[in-house]
Tab-separated table of C-alpha atoms and ligand atoms in Angstrom:
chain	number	residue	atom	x	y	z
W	1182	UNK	CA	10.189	30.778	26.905
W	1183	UNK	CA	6.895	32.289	25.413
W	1184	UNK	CA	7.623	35.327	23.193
W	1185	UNK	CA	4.148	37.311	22.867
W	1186	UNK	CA	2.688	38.347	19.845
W	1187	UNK	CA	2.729	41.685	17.836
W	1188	UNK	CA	-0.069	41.617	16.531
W	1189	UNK	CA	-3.627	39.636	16.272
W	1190	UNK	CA	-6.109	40.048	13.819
W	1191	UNK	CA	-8.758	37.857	12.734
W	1192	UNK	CA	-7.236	35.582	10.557
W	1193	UNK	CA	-6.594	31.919	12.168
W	1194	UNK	CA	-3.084	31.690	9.381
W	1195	UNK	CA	-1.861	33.923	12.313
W	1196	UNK	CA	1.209	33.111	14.705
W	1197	UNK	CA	-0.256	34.543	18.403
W	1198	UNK	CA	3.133	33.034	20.257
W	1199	UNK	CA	6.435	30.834	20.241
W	1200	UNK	CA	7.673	28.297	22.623
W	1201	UNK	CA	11.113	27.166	22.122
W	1202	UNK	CA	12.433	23.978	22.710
W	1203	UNK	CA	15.762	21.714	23.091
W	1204	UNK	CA	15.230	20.929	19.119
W	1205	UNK	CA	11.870	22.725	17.934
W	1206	UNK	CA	9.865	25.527	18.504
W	1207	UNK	CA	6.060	25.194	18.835
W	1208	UNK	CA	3.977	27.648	17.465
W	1209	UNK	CA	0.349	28.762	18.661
W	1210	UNK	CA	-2.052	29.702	16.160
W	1211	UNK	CA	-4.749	32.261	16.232
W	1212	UNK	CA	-7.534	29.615	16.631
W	1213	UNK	CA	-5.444	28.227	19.587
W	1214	UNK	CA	-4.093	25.303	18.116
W	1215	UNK	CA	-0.089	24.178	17.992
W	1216	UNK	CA	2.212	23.070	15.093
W	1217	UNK	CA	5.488	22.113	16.179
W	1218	UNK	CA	8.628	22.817	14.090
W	1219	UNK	CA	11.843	21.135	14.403
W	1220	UNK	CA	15.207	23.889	13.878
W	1221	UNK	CA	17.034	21.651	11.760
W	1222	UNK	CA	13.756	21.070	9.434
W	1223	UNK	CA	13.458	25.167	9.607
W	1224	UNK	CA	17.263	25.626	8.726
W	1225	UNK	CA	16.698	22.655	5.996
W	1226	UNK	CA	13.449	24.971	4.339
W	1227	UNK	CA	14.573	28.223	4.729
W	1228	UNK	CA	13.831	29.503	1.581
W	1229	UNK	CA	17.716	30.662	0.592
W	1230	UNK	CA	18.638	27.376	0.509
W	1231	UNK	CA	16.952	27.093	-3.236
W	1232	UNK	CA	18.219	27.734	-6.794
W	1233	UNK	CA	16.698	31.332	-7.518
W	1234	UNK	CA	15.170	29.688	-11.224
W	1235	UNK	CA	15.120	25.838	-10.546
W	1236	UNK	CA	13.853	26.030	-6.734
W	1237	UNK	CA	15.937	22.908	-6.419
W	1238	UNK	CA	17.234	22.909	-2.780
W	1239	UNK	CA	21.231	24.287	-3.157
W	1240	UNK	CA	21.962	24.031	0.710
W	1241	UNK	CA	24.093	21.781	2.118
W	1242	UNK	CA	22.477	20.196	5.504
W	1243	UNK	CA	25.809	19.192	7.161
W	1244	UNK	CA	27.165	22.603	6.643
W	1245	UNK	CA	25.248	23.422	9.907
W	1246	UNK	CA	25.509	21.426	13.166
W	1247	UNK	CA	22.364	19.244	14.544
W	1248	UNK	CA	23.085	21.669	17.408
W	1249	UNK	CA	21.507	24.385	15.369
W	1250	UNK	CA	19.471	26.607	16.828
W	1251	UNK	CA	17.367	30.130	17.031
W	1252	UNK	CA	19.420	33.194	19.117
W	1253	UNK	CA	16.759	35.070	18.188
W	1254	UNK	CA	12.496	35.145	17.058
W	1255	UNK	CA	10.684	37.754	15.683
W	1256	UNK	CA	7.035	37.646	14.890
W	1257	UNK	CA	5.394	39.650	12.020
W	1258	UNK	CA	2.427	40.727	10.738
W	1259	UNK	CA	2.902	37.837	8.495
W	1260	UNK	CA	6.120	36.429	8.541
W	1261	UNK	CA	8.010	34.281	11.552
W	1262	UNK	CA	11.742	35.900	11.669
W	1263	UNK	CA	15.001	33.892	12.558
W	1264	UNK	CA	18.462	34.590	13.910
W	1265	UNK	CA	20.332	31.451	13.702
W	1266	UNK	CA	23.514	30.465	16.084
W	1267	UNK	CA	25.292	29.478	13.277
W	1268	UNK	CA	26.368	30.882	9.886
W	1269	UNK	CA	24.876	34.721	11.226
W	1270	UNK	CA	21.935	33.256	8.803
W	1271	UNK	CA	18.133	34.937	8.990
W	1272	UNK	CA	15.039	32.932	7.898
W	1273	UNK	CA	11.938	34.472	6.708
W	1274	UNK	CA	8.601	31.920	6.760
W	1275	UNK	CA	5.663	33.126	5.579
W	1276	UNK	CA	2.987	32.088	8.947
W	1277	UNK	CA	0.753	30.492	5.735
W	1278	UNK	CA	3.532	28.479	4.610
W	1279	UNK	CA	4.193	27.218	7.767
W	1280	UNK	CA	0.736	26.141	8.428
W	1281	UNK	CA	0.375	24.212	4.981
W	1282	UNK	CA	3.539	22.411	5.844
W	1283	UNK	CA	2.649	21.819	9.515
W	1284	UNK	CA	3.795	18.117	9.987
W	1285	UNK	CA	2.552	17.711	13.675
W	1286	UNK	CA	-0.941	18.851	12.919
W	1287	UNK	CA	-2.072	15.248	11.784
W	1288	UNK	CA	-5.308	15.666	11.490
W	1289	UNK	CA	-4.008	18.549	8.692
W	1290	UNK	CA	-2.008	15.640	6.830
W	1291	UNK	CA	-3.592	14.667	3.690
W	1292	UNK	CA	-2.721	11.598	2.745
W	1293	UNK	CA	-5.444	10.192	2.300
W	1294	UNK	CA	-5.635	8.175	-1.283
W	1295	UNK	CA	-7.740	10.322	-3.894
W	1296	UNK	CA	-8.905	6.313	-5.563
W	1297	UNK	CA	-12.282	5.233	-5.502
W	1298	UNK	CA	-12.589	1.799	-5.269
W	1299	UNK	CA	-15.935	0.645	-7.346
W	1300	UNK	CA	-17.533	-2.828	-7.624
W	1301	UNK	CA	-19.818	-4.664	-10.520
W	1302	UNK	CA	-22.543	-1.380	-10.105
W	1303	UNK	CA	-19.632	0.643	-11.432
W	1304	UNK	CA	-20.875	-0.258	-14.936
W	1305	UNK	CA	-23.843	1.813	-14.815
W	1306	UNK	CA	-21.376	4.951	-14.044
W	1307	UNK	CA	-18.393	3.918	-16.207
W	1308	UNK	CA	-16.628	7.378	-17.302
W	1309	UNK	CA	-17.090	7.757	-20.883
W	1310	UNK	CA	-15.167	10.907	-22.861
W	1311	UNK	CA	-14.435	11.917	-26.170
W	1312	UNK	CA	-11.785	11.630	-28.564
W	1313	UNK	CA	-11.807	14.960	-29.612
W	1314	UNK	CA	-12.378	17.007	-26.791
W	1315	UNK	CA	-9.266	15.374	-25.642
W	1316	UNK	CA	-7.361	16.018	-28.255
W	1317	UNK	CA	-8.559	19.707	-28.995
W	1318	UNK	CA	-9.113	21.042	-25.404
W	1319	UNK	CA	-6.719	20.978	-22.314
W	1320	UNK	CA	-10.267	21.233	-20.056
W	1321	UNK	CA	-11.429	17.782	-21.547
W	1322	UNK	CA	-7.946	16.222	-21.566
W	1323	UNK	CA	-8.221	17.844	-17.731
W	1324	UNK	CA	-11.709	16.028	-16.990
W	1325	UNK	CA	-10.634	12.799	-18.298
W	1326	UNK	CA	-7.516	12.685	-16.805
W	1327	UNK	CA	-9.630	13.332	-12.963
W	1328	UNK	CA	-11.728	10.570	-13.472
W	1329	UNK	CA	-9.337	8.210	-14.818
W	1330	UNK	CA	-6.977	8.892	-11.429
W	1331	UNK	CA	-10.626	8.578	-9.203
W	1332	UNK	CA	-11.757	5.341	-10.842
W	1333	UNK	CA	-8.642	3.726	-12.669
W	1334	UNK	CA	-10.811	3.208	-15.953
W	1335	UNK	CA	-12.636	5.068	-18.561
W	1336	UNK	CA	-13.829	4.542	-22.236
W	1337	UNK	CA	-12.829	7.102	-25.231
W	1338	UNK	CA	-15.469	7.074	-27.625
W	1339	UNK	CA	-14.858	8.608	-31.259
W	1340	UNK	CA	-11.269	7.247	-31.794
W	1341	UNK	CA	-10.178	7.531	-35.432
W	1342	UNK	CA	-10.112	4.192	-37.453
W	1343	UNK	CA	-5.785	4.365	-36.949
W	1344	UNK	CA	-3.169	2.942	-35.842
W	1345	UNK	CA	-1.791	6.124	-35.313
W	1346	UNK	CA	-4.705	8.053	-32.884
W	1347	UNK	CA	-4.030	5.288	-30.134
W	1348	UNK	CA	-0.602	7.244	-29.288
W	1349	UNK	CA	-1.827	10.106	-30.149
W	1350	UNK	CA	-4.403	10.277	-27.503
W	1351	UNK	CA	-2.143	8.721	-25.002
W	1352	UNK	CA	0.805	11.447	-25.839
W	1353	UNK	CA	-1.735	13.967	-24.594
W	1354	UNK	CA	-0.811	12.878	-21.156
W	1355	UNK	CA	3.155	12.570	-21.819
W	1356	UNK	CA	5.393	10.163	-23.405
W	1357	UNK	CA	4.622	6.682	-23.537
W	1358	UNK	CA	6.549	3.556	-22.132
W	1359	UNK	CA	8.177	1.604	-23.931
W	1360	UNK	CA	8.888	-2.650	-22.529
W	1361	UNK	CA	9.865	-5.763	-24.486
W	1362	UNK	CA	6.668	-5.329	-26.587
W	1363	UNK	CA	7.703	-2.673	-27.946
W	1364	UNK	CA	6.263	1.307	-27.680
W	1365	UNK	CA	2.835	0.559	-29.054
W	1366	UNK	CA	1.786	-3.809	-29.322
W	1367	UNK	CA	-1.186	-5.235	-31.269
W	1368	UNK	CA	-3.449	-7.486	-29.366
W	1369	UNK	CA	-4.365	-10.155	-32.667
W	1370	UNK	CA	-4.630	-13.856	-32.304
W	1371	UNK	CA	-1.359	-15.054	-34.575
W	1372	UNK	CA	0.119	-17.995	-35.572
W	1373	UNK	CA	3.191	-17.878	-33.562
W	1374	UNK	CA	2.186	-16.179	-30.357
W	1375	UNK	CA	4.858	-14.927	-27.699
W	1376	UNK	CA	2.518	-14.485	-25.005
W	1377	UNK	CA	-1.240	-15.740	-24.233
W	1378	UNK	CA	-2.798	-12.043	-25.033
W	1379	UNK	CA	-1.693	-12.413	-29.048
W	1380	UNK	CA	-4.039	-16.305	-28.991
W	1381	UNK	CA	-7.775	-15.970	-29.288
W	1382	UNK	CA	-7.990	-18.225	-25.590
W	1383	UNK	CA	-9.725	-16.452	-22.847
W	1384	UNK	CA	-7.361	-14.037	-20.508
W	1385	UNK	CA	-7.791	-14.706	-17.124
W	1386	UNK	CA	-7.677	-11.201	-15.017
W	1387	UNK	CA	-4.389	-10.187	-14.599
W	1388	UNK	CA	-2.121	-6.680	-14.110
W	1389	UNK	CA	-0.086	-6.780	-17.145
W	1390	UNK	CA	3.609	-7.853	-16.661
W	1391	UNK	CA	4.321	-7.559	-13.242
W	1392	UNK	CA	7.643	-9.370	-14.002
W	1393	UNK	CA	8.588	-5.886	-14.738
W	1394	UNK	CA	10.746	-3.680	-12.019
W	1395	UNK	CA	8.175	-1.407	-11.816
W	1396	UNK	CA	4.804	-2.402	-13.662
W	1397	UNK	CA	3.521	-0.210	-16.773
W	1398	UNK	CA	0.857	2.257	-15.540
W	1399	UNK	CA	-1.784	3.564	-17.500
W	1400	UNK	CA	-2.956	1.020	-20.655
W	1401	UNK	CA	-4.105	1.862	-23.462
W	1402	UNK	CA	-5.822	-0.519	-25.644
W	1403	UNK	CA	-7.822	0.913	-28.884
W	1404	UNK	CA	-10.160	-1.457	-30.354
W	1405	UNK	CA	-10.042	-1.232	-34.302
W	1406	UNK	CA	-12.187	-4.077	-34.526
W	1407	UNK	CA	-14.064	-6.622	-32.703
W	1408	UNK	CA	-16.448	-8.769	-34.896
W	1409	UNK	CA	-15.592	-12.170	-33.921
W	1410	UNK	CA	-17.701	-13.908	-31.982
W	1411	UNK	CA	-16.700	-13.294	-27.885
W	1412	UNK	CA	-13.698	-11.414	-26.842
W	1413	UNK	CA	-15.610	-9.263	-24.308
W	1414	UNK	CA	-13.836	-7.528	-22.057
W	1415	UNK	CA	-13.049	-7.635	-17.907
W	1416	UNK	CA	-12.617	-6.001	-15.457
W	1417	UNK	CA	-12.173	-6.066	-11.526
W	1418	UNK	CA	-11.020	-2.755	-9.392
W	1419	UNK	CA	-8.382	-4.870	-7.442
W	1420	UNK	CA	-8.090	-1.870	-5.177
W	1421	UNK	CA	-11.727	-2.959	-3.723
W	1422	UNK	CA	-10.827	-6.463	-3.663
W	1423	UNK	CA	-7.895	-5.932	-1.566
W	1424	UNK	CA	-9.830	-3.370	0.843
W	1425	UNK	CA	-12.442	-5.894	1.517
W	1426	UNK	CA	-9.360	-8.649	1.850
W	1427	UNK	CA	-7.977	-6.247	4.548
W	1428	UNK	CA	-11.121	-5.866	6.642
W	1429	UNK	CA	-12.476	-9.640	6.282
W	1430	UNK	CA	-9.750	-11.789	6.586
W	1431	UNK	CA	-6.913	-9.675	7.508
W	1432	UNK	CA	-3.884	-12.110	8.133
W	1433	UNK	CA	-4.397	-13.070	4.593
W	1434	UNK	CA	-4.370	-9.537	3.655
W	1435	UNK	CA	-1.158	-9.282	5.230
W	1436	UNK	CA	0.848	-12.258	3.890
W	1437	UNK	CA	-0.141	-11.216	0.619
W	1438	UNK	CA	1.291	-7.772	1.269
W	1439	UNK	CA	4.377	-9.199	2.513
W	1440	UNK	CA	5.530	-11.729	0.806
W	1441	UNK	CA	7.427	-11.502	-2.221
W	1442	UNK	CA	6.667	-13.965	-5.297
W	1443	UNK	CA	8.812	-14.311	-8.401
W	1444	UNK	CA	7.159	-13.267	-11.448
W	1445	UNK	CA	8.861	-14.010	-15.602
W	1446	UNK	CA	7.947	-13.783	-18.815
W	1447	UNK	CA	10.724	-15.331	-20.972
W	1448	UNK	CA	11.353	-15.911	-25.065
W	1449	UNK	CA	14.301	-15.875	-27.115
W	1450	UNK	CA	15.558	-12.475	-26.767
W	1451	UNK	CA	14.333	-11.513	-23.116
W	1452	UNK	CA	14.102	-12.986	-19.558
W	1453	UNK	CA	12.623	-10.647	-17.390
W	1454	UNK	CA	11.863	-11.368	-13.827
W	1455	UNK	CA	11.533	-9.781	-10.425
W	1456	UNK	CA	10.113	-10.219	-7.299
W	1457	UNK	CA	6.615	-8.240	-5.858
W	1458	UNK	CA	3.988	-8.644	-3.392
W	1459	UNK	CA	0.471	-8.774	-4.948
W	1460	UNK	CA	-0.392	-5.951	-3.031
W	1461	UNK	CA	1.430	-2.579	-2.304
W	1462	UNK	CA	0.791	-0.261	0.390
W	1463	UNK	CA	2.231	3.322	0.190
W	1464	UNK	CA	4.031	4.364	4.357
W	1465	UNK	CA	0.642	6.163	5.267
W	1466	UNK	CA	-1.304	2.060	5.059
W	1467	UNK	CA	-2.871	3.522	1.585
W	1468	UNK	CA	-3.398	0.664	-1.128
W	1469	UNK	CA	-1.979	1.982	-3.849
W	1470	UNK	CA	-1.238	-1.459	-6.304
W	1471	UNK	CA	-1.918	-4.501	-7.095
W	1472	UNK	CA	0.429	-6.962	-8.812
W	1473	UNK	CA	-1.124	-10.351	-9.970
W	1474	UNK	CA	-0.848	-12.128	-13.062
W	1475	UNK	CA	-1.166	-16.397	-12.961
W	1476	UNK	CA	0.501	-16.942	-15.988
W	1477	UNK	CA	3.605	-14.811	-15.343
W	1478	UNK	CA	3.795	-16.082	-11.742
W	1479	UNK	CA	7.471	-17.863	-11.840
W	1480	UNK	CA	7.888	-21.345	-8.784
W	1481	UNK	CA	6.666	-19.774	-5.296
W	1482	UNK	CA	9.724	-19.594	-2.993
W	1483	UNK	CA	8.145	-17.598	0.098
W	1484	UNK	CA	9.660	-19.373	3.069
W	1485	UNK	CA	8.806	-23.251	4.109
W	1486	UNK	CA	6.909	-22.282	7.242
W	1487	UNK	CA	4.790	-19.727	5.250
W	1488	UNK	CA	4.394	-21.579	2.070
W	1489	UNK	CA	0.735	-23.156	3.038
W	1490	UNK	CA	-0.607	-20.001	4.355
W	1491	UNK	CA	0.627	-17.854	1.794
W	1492	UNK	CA	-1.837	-20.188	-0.769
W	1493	UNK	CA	-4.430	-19.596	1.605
W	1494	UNK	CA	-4.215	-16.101	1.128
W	1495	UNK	CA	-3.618	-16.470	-2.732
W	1496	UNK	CA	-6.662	-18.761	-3.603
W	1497	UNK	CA	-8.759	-16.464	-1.128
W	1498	UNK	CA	-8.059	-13.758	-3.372
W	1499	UNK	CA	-8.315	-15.354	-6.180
W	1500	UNK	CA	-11.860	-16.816	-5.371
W	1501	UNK	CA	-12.831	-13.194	-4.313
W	1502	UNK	CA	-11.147	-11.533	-7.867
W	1503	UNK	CA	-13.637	-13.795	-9.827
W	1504	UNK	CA	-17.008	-13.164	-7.193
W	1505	UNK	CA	-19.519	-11.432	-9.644
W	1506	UNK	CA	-20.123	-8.867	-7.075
W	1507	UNK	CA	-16.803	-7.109	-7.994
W	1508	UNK	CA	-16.364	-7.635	-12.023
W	1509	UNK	CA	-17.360	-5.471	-15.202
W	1510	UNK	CA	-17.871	-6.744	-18.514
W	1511	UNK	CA	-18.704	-5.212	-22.105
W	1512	UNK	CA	-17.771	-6.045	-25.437
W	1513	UNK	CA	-15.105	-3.034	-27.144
W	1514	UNK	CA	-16.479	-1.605	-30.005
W	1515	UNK	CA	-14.044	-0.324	-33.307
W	1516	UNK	CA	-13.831	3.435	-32.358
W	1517	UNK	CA	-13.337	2.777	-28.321
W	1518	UNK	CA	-10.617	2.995	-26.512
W	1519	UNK	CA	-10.518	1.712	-22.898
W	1520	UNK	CA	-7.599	3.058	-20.280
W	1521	UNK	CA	-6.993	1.952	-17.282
W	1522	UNK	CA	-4.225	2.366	-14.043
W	1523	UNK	CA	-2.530	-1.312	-15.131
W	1524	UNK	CA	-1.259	-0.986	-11.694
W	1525	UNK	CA	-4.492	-1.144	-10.181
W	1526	UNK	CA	-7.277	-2.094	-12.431
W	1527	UNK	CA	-7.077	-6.182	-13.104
W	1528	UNK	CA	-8.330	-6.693	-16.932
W	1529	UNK	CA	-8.851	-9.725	-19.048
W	1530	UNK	CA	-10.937	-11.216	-21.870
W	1531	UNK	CA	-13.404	-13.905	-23.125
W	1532	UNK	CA	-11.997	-16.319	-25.545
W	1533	UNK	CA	-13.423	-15.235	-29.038
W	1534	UNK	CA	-13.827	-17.281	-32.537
W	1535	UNK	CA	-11.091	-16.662	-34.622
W	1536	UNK	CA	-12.871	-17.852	-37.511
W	1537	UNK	CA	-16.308	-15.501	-36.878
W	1538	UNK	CA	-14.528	-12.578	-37.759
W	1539	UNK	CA	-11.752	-10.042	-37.252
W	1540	UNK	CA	-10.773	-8.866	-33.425
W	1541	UNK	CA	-7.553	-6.441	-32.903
W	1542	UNK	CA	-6.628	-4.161	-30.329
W	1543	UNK	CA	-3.458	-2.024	-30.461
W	1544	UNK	CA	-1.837	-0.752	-27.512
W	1545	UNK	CA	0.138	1.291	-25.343
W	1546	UNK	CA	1.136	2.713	-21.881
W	1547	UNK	CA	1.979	5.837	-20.277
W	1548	UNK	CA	3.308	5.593	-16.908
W	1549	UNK	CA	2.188	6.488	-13.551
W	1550	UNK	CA	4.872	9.133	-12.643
W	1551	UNK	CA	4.031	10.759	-16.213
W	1552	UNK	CA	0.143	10.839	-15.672
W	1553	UNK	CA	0.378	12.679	-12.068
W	1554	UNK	CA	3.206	15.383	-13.051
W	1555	UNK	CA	0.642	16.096	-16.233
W	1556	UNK	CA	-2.952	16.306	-13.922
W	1557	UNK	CA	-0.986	18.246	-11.392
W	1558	UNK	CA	-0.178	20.753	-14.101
W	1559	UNK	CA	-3.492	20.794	-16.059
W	1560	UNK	CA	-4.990	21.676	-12.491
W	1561	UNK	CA	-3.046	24.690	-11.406
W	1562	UNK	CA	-4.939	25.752	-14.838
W	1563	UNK	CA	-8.243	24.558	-14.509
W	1564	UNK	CA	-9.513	23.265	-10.771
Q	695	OGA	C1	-3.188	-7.868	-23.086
Q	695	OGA	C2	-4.605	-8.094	-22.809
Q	695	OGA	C3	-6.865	-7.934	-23.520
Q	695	OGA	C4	-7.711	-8.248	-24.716
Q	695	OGA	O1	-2.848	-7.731	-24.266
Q	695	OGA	O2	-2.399	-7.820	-22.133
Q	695	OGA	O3	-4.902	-8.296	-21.688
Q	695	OGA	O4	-8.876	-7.859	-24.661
Q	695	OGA	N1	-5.494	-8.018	-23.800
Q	695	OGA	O5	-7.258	-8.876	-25.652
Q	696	ZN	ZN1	-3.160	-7.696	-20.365
């Protein structure tokens, strides 16, 4: 059944007609093209279905039948109008809401990752903000925060000589997370290490403690000193390592993607371990993480007929991870801060001489979940 249009005017966010189907209508837009809209997704989105102040969704899907359907459509000047057979209920949809939520339009879908992947040239263009404008302005905080989510890394020059401004800065974003480290860690070569980062031996690239449930995002690691002799710092953009995994040697991609490996860090007090591909892809195909870290990978157990190939696909990207046409390197200096997506970024370190001179880093993290609610807020304000 086409029901005609009342009115037409030169705006493309217009509904012209309706077709209704068994279990969706499809709509015909101004500019001619068609969104299709399923009645139980309508009934599920009608907008009295949500908490007047929380807009948390208060109606109950099975208190409707999957039978549900319009008795009657009405098209307005801007609004789509519907009798339902059920419940004598009456949605109102805005035509522009519609359209921003029009699922079957795919080429209208975004998403599309916002990351940039970057290689060794990314040096030249590493981000670099400011302490203070950070700290005193929502705009800079704002600025920072885009090009950390584009790029995964940045510098902050002009850090106080504190403990303290390392969460500081990093509570600008949101609260921090806190892991078997503690809430903040310092990275300092001691006498009785519990891990390899708190020895002055060189850290092979690595995502920091994957044997975690879900990773720590965003690290922070504030460099109050640095004058021993080495202890430069790495990194690699695993996201561009993976991409170039994926389009060269594919079946390797896809093992690695696939596969589950145990990862652990143990001591006295903790044993934490879980299981994780090395690389995560969101349901649209996106790469979105990378998980590796060789000295908290726990015995391989993928199955016996996969086993050979699966270190196939783990040496090739571990060959590729250290190829100089992907890695950064530059030595922290006291006052810098470097932060990076942990889940994304791979970082590591030169060995240094413990006996040239002092080198400590203190740290934290603020997770991923935390760092998109905050740049999703900061730019209703200021995109
Ligand atoms: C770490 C780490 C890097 C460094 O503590 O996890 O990777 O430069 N440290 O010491
Ligand atoms: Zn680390």
């Amino acid at each position: 059944m086409i029901l005609s249009a009342v009115d037409t005017t030169n705006s493309n966010q217009l509904i012209v007609s309706i077709e209704k189907g068994q279990y969706s209508l499809t709509v015909k837009w101004h500019d001619g093209s068609e969104s299709e809209f399923h009645y139980l997704w309508l009934r599920d989105n009608c907008s009295t279905g949500f908490h007047e102040i929380t807009k948390e969704r208060s109606f109950d899907l099975l208190s409707v039948s999957e039978n549900i359907h319009p008795t009657q459509i009405q098209i307005e000047k801007e609004t789509l109008i519907i009798e339902w057979s059920e419940d004598e209920h009456r949605s109102v949809f805005l035509h522009s809401w519609l359209l921003e939520h029009s699922y079957s339009r795919t080429e209208d879908l975004t998403h599309k990752s916002r990351y940039q992947s970057w290689d060794a040239s990314f040096i030249h263009r590493l981000p670099h903000a400011d302490y203070s404008d950070i700290m005193t302005d929502d705009s800079g905080l704002y600025q920072w925060m885009v090009a950390l989510d584009k790029f995964g890394l940045t510098i902050v020059d002009g850090m106080p000589d504190t403990i303290e401004s390392t969460t500081l800065l990093a509570s600008r974003i949101d609260y921090l997370r806190q892991t078997n480290f503690g809430t903040t860690f310092n990275v300092e070569s001691v006498a009785a290490p519990i891990n390899l980062a708190y020895t002055s031996i060189s850290l092979p690239l690595h995502t920091d403690l994957p044997n975690q449930e879900t990773p720590p995002g965003y690290q922070f690691l504030h460099c109050l000193a640095n004058e021993s002799e080495g202890g430069e710092s790495i990194f690699v953009d695993g996201l561009r390592v993976a991409e170039e995994l994926r389009s060269q040697c594919p079946d390797h991609f896809k093992i690695l993607a696939e596969q589950a490996i145990p990862f652990r860090f143990h001591d006295q007090d903790h044993d934490i371990r879980q299981h994780h591909p090395i690389i995560n892809l969101d349901s649209f195909g996106n790469i979105i993480e990378i998980k590796y870290n060789a000295h908290l990978a726990d015995v391989f157990d993928v199955p016996a007929n996969l086993m050979h190939e699966y270190y196939l696909a783990y040496r090739n990207l571990m060959a590729r991870l250290r190829d100089e046409r992907f890695g950064i390197q530059f030595k922290l200096q006291a006052g810098q801060m470097v932060v990076f997506d942990n889940r994304r970024v791979l970082h590591g370190r030169n060995k240094f001489e413990d006996s040239t001179g002092r080198r400590h880093l203190h740290g934290c993290y603020v997770d991923r979940t935390e760092f998109q609610s905050r740049l999703r807020i900061l730019a209703q304000k200021h995109q």
